[in-house]
Short mmCIF file of C-alpha atoms in Angstrom, two decimals:
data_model
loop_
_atom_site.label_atom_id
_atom_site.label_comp_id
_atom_site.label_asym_id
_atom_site.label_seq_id
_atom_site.Cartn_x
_atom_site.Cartn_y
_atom_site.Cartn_z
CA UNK A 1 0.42 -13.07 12.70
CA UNK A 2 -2.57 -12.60 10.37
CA UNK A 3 -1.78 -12.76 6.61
CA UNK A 4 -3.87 -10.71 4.13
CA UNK A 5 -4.91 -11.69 0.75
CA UNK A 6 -5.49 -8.45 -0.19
CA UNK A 7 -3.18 -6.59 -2.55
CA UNK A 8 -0.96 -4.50 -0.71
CA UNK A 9 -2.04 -0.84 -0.57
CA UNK A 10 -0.17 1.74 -3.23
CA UNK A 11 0.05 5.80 -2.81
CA UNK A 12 -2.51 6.17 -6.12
CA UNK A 13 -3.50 9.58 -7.34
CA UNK A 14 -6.92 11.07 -6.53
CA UNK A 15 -8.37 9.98 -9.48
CA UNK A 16 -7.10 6.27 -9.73
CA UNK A 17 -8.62 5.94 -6.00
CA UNK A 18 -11.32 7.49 -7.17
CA UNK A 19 -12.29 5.02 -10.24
CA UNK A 20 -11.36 1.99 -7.68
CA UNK A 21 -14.03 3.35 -5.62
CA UNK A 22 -16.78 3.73 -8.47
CA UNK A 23 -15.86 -0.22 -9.46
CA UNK A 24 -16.89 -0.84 -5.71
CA UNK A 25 -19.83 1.10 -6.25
CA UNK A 26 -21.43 -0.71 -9.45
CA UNK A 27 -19.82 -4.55 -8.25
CA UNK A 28 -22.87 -5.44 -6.17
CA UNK A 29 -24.83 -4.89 -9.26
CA UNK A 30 -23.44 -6.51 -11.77
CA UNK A 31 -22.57 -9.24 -9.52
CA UNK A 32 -26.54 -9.51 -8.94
CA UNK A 33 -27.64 -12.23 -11.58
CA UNK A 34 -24.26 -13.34 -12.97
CA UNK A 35 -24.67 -16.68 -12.19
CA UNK A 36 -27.72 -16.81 -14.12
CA UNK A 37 -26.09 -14.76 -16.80
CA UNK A 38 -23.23 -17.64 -17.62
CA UNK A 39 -26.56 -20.44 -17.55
CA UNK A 40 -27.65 -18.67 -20.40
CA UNK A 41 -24.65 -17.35 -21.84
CA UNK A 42 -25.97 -13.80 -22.45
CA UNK A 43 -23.57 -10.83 -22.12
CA UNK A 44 -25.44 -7.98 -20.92
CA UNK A 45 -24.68 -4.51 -22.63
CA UNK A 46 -26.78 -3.33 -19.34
CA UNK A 47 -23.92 -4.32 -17.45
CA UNK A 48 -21.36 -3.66 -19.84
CA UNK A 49 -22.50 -0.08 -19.36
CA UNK A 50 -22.73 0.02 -15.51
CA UNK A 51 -19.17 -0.85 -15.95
CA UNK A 52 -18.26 1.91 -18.87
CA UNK A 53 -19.80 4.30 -16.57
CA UNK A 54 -16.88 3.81 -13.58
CA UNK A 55 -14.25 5.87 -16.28
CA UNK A 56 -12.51 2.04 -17.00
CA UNK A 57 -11.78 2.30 -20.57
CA UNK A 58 -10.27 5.73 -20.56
CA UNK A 59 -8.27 5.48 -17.74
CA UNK A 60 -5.30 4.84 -19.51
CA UNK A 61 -6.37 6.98 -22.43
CA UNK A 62 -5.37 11.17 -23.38
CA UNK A 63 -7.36 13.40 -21.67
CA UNK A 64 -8.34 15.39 -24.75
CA UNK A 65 -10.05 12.43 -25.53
CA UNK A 66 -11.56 11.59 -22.49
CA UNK A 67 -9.25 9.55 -20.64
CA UNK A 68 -7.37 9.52 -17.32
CA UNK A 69 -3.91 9.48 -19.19
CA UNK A 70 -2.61 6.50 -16.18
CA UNK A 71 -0.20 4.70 -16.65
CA UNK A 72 0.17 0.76 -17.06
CA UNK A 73 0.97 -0.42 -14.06
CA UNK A 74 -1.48 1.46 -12.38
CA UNK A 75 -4.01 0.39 -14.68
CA UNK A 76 -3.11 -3.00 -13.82
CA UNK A 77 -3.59 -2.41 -10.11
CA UNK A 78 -7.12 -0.73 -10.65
CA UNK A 79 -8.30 -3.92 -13.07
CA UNK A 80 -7.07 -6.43 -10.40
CA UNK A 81 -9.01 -4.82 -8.04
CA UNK A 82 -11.99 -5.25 -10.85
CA UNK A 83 -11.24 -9.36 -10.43
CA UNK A 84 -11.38 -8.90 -6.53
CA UNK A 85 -14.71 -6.88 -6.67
CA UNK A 86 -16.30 -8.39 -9.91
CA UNK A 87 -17.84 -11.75 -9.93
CA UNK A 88 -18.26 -11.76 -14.00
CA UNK A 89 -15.01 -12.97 -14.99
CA UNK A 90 -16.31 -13.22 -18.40
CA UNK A 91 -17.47 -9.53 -18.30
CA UNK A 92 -13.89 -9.02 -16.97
CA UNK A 93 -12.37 -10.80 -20.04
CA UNK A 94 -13.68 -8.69 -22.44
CA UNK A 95 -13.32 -5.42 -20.80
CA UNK A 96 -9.53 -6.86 -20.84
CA UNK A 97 -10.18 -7.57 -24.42
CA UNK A 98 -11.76 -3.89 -24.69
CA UNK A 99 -8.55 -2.12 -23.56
CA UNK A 100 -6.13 -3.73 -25.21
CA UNK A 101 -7.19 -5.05 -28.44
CA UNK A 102 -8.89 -1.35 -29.66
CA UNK A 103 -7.93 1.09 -26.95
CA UNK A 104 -4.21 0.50 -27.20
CA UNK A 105 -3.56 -0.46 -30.48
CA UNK A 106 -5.21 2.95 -31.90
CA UNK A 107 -3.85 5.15 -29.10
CA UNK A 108 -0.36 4.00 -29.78
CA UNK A 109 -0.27 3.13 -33.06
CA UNK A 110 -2.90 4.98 -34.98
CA UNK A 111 -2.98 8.30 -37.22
CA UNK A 112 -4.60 11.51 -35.32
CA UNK A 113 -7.48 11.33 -37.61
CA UNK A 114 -8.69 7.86 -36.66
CA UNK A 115 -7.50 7.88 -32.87
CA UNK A 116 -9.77 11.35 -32.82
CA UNK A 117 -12.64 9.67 -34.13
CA UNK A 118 -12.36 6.60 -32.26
CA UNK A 119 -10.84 7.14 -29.23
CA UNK A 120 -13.59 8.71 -27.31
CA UNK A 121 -16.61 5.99 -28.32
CA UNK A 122 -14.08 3.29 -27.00
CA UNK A 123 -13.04 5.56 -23.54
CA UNK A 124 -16.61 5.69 -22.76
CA UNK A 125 -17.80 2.17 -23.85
CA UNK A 126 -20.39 2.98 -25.98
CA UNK A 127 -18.33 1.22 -28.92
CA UNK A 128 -17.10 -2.08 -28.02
CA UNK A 129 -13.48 -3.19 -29.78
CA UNK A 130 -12.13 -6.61 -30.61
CA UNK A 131 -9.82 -7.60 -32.25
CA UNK A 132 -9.82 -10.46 -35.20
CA UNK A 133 -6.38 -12.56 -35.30
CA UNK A 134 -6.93 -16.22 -35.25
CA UNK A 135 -7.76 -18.11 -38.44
CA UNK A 136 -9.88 -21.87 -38.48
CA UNK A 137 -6.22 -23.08 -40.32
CA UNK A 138 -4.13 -21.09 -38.20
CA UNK A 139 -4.13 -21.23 -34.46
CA UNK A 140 -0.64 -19.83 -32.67
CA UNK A 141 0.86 -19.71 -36.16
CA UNK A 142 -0.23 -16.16 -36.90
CA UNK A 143 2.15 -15.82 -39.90
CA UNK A 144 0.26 -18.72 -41.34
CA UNK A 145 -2.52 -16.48 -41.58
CA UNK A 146 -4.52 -16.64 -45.12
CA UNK A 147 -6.97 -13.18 -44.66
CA UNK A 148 -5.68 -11.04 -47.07
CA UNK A 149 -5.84 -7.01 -47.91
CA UNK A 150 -5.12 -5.88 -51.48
CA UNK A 151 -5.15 -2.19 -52.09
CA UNK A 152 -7.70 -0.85 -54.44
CA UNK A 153 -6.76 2.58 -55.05
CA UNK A 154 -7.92 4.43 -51.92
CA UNK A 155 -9.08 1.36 -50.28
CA UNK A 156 -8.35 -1.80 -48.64
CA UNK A 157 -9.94 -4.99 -49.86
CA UNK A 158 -10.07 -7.53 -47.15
CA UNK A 159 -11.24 -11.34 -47.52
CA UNK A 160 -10.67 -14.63 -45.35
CA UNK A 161 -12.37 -15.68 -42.23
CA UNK A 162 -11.47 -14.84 -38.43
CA UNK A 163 -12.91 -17.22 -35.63
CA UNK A 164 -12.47 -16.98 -31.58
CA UNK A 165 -13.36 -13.46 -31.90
CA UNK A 166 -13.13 -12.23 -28.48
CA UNK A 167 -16.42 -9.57 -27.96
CA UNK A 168 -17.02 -10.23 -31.55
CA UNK A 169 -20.85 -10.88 -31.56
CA UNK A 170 -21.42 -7.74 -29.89
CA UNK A 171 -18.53 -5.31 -31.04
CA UNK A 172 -18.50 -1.67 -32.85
CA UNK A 173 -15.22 -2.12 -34.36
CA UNK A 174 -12.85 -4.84 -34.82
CA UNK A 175 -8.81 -4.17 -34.97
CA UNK A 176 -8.32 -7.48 -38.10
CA UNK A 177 -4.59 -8.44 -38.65
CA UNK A 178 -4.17 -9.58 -42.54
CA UNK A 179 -1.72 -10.08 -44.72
CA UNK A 180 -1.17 -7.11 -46.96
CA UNK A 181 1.64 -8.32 -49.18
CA UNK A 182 3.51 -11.69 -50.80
CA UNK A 183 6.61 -11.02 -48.24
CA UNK A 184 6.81 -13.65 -46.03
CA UNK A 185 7.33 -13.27 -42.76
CA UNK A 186 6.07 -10.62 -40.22
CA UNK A 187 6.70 -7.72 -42.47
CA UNK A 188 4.19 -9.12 -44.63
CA UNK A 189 1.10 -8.27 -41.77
CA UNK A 190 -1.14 -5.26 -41.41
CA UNK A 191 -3.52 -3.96 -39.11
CA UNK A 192 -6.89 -2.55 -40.38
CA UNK A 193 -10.08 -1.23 -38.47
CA UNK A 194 -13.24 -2.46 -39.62
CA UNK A 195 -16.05 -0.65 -37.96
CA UNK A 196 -20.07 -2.96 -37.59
CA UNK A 197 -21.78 -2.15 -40.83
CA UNK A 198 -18.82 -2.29 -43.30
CA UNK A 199 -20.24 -3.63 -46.50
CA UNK A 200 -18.67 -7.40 -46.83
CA UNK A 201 -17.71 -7.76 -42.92
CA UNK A 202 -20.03 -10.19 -41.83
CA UNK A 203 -19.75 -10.30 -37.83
CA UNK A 204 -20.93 -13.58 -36.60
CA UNK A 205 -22.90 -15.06 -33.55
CA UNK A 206 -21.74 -16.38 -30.16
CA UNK A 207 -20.00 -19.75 -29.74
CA UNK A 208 -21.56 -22.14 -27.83
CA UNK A 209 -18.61 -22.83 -25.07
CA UNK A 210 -17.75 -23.81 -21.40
CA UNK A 211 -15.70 -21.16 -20.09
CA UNK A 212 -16.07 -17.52 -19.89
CA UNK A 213 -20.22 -17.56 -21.04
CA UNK A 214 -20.39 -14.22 -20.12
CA UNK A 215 -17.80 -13.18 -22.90
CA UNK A 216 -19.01 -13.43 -26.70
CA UNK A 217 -16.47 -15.27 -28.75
CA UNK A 218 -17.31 -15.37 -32.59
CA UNK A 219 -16.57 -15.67 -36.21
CA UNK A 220 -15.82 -12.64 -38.19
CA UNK A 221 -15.81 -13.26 -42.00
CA UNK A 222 -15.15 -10.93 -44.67
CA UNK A 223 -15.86 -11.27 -48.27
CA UNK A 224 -15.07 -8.41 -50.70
CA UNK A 225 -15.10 -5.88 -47.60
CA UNK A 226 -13.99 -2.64 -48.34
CA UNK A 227 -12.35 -0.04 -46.27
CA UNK A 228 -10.29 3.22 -46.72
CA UNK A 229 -6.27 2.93 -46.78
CA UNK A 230 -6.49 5.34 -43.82
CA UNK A 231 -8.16 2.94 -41.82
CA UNK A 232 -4.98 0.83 -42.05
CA UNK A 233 -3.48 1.18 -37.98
CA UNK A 234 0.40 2.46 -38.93
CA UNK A 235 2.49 1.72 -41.37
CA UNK A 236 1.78 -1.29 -43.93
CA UNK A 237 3.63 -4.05 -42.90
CA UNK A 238 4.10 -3.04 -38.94
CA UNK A 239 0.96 -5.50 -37.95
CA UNK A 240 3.07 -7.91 -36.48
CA UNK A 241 4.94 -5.46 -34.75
CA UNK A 242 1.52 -3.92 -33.32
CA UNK A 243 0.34 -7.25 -32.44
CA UNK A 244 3.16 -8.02 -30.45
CA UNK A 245 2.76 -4.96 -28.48
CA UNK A 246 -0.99 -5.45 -27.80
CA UNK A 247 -0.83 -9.21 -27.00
CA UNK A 248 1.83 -8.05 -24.21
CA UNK A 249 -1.01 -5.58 -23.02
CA UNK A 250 -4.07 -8.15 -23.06
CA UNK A 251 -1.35 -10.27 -21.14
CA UNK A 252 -0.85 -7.76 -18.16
CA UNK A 253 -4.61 -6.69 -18.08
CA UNK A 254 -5.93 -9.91 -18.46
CA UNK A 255 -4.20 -12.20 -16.17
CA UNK A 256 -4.07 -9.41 -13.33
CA UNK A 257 -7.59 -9.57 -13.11
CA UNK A 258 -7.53 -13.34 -12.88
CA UNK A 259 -5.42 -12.83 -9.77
CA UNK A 260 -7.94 -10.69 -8.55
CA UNK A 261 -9.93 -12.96 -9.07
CA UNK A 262 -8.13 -15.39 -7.33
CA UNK A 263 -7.70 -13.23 -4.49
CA UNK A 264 -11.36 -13.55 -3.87
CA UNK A 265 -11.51 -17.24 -4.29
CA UNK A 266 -8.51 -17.51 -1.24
CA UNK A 267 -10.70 -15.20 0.61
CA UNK A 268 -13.33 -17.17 0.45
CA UNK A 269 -11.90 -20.55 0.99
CA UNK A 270 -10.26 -19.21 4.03
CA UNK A 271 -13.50 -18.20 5.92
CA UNK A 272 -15.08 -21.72 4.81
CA UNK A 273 -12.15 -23.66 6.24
CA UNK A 274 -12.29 -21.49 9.45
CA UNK A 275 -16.18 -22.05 9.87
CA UNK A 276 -16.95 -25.43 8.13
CA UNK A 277 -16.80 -28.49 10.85
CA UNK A 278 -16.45 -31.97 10.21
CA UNK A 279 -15.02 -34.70 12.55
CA UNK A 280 -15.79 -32.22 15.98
CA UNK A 281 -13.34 -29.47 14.42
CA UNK A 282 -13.03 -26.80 12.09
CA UNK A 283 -11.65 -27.54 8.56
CA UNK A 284 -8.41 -25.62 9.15
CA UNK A 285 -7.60 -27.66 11.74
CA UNK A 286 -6.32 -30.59 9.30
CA UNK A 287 -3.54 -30.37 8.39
CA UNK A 288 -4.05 -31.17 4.64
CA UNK A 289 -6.14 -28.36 4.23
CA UNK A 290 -3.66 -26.37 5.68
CA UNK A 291 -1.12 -27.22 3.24
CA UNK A 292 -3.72 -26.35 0.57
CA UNK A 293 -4.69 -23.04 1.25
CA UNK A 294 -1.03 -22.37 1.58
CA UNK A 295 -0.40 -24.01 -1.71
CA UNK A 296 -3.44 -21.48 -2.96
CA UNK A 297 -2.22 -18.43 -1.36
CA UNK A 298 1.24 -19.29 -2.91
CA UNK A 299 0.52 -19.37 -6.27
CA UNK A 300 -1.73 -16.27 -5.91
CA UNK A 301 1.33 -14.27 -4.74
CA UNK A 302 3.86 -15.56 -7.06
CA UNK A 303 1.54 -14.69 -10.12
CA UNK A 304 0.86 -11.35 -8.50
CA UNK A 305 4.24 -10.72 -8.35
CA UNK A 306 5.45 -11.91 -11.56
CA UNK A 307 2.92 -10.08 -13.52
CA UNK A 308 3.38 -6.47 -11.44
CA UNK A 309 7.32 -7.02 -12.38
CA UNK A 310 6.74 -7.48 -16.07
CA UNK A 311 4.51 -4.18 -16.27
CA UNK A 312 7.00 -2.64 -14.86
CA UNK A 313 9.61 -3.53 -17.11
CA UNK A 314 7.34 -2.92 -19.88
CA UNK A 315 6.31 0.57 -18.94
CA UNK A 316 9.99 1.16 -18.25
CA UNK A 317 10.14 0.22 -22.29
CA UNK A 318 11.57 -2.89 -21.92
CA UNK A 319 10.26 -5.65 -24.31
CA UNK A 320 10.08 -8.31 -21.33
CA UNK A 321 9.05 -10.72 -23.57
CA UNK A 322 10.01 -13.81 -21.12
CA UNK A 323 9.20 -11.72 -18.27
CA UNK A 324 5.41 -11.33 -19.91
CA UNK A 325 5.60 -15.24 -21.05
CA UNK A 326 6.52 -16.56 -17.45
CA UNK A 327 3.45 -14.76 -16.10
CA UNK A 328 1.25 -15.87 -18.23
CA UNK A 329 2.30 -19.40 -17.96
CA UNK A 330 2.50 -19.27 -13.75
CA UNK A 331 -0.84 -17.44 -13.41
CA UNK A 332 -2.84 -19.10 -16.07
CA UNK A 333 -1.94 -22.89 -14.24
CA UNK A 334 -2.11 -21.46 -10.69
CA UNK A 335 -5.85 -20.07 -12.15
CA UNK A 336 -6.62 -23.52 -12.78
CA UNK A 337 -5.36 -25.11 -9.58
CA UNK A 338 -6.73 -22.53 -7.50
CA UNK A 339 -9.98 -23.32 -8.75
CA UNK A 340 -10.10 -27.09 -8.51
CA UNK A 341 -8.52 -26.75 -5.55
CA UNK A 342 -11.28 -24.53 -3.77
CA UNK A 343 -14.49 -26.51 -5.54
CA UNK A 344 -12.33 -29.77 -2.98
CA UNK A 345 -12.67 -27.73 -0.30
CA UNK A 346 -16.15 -26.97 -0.55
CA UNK A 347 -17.24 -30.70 -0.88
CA UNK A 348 -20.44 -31.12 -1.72
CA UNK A 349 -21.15 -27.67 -2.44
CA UNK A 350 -18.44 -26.86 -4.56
CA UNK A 351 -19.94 -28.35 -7.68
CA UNK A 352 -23.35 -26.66 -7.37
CA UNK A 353 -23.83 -24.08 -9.63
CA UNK A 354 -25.24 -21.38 -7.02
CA UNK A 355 -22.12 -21.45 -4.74
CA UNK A 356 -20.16 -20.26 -7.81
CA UNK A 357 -17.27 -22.53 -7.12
CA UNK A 358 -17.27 -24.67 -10.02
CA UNK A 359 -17.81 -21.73 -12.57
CA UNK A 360 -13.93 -20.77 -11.26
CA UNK A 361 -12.56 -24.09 -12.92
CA UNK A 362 -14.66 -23.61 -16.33
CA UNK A 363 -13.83 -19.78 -16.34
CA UNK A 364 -10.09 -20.43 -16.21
CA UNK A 365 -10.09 -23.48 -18.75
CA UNK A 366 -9.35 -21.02 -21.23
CA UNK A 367 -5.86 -19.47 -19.72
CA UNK A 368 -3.34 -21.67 -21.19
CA UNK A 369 -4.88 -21.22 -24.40
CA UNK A 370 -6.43 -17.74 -25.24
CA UNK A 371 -3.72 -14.27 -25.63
CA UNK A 372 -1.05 -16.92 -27.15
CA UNK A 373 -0.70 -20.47 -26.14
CA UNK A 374 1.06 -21.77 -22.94
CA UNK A 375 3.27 -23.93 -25.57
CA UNK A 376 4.08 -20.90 -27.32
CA UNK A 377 4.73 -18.62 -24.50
CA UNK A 378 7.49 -21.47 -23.31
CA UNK A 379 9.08 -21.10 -27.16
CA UNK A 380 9.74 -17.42 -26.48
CA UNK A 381 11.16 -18.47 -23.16
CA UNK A 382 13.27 -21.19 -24.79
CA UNK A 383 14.04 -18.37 -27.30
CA UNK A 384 15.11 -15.69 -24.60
CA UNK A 385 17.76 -18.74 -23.00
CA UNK A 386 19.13 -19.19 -26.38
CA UNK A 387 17.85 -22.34 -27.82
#
């Protein structure tokens, strides 16, 4: 019996098969020169657009404004199939970023008037969204944020600094969480969209880091910046509420595509072990790489699976908070064994930089950290058990 790495096949409407197919079409060229793209740290809006021109970042958007209208789990089976097909996972993780931090915070939580003059720049790519949460004094502890927003009559004065601004360097409009009143707590939070150009929003350059090159992470400091009240995404005070619903999203998007990714990885490994010789016999001969790519194609499978079942029970309206934590947790570590794990079988020429092994182990270095910390994920575990 021959078992198949590849996700198992789904009865998806005309137009979902139809958008998997255009990723397809556009992979081999943004794949061309991505290793050379992470040396140098560049994201490409070339590429970015090749990629915006598939129908990605309105799939799951209304069709009035230009979107497919899907739903989330089949989003999340079209973007895992981006992480089998795409070789940029730092391209990957900020289209994740794209989709969840701007697309479906203002779809679901915004007023008509700024969803209809939004939504359709973001459905198409041709405005990039972030959005601005963590704080240089305030990691996981987002309601130790300091960025503040005072109204001022009609307007919304915002001030403080933002920093590991995911697609920050190079985005149109930034979703910023602040705190918009004395209360403490999470009813103290609000959610404001500050477009590129707003006087006093100062959108800084690129980090220098290992992992995920491809993917601009910046500082985003504001100083005096001044925006209308109706820029403010739902009700004052409901910013906690929203970011809790969009962290759940970048979850589910974002990790899914790391199993794709890791789908391609196994697939890989497994026709090196079956053609590399050493000792007289192929690699999968020995039995202790055997046992690896089992190990690998184990904890590719149980992340698949636990992620798939928490969309579900999310788009069923369930909050699945532990459900979304576990999944995290288990695919973000298996990311990260996965990786070292294939670079070892690859010997030698797992640690050059033009197989594109070792780029695996940086790219997922980030998992346990970014979309809210492995240690916090296990609190809201520890949380859902009841201690």
């Amino acid at each position: 019996m021959v078992i198949t790495t590849a996700a198992p096949p789904r009865d998806e409407g005309t137009a979902l098969a139809r958008l998997r197919e255009r990723i397809e079409r556009v992979a081999p060229t943004i794949n061309r020169g991505h290793l050379e793209r992470d040396r140098r740290a560049v994201f490409s809006r070339e590429v970015w657009e090749e990629l915006a021109g598939t129908g990605l970042f309105g799939s799951f958007l209304p069709e009035e404004v230009g979107g497919q209208a899907c739903s989330l789990t089949d989003l999340m089976h079209v973007v895992e199939h981006l992480g089998y097909t795409v070789r940029d996972a730092g391209l990957n993780f900020s289209a994740a970023t794209h989709l969840a931090s701007t697309g479906f915070a203002l779809n679901g939580f915004a007023s008509s008037e700024l969803r209809r003059r939004h939504l359709p720049t973001i459905a198409t790519g041709a405005a990039i969204g972030c959005h601005a949460i963590t704080e240089p004094e305030a990691g996981s502890d987002v309601l130790a944020m300091a960025t503040t927003g005072r109204t001022d009559g009609d307007h919304i004065e915002l001030n403080g600094l933002k920093t590991y601004v995911t697609n920050g360097p190079v985005a149109d409009l930034a979703v910023v969480y602040v705190r918009t009143s004395d209360t403490p707590g999470p009813l103290g939070l609000s959610a404001v969209l500050v477009p590129r150009g707003t006087p006093g929003a100062d959108f800084g350059p690129a980090l220098d880091k290992s992992t995920l090159r491809t993917s601009p992470f910046g500082r985003l400091r504001l100083t005096g910046c001044r925006v209308p009240r109706a820029n403010v995404i739902g009700a004052a005070g409901t910013g906690f509420l929203i970011l809790d619903r969009v962290m759940t999203w970048e979850i589910l998007i974002a990790f899914v595509i790391n199993v794709g990714e890791m789908r391609h990885r196994l697939d890989r490994v497994v026709k090196r072990v079956e053609t590399r010789r050493q000792f007289g016999r192929p690699l999968a001969e020995f039995q202790s790489v055997r046992d690896t790519v089992v190990e690998m194609h184990m904890a590719t499978q149980n992340a698949r699976r636990a992620l798939h079942a928490a969309g579900e029970a999310v788009a069923a309206g369930h909050r699945a908070t532990a459900e979304t934590a576990m999944a995290k947790i288990l695919t973000s570590e298996a990311n990260i064994r996965t990786a070292q794990a294939a670079v070892e079988l690859f010997g030698g020429e797992g640690v050059l930089t033009d197989t594109g092994m070792e780029i695996g182990v940086r790219d997922a270095l980030g998992g346990p950290i970014y979309s809210g910390s492995n240690a916090v994920q296990r609190q809201k575990i520890a949380k859902a058990l009841g201690l």
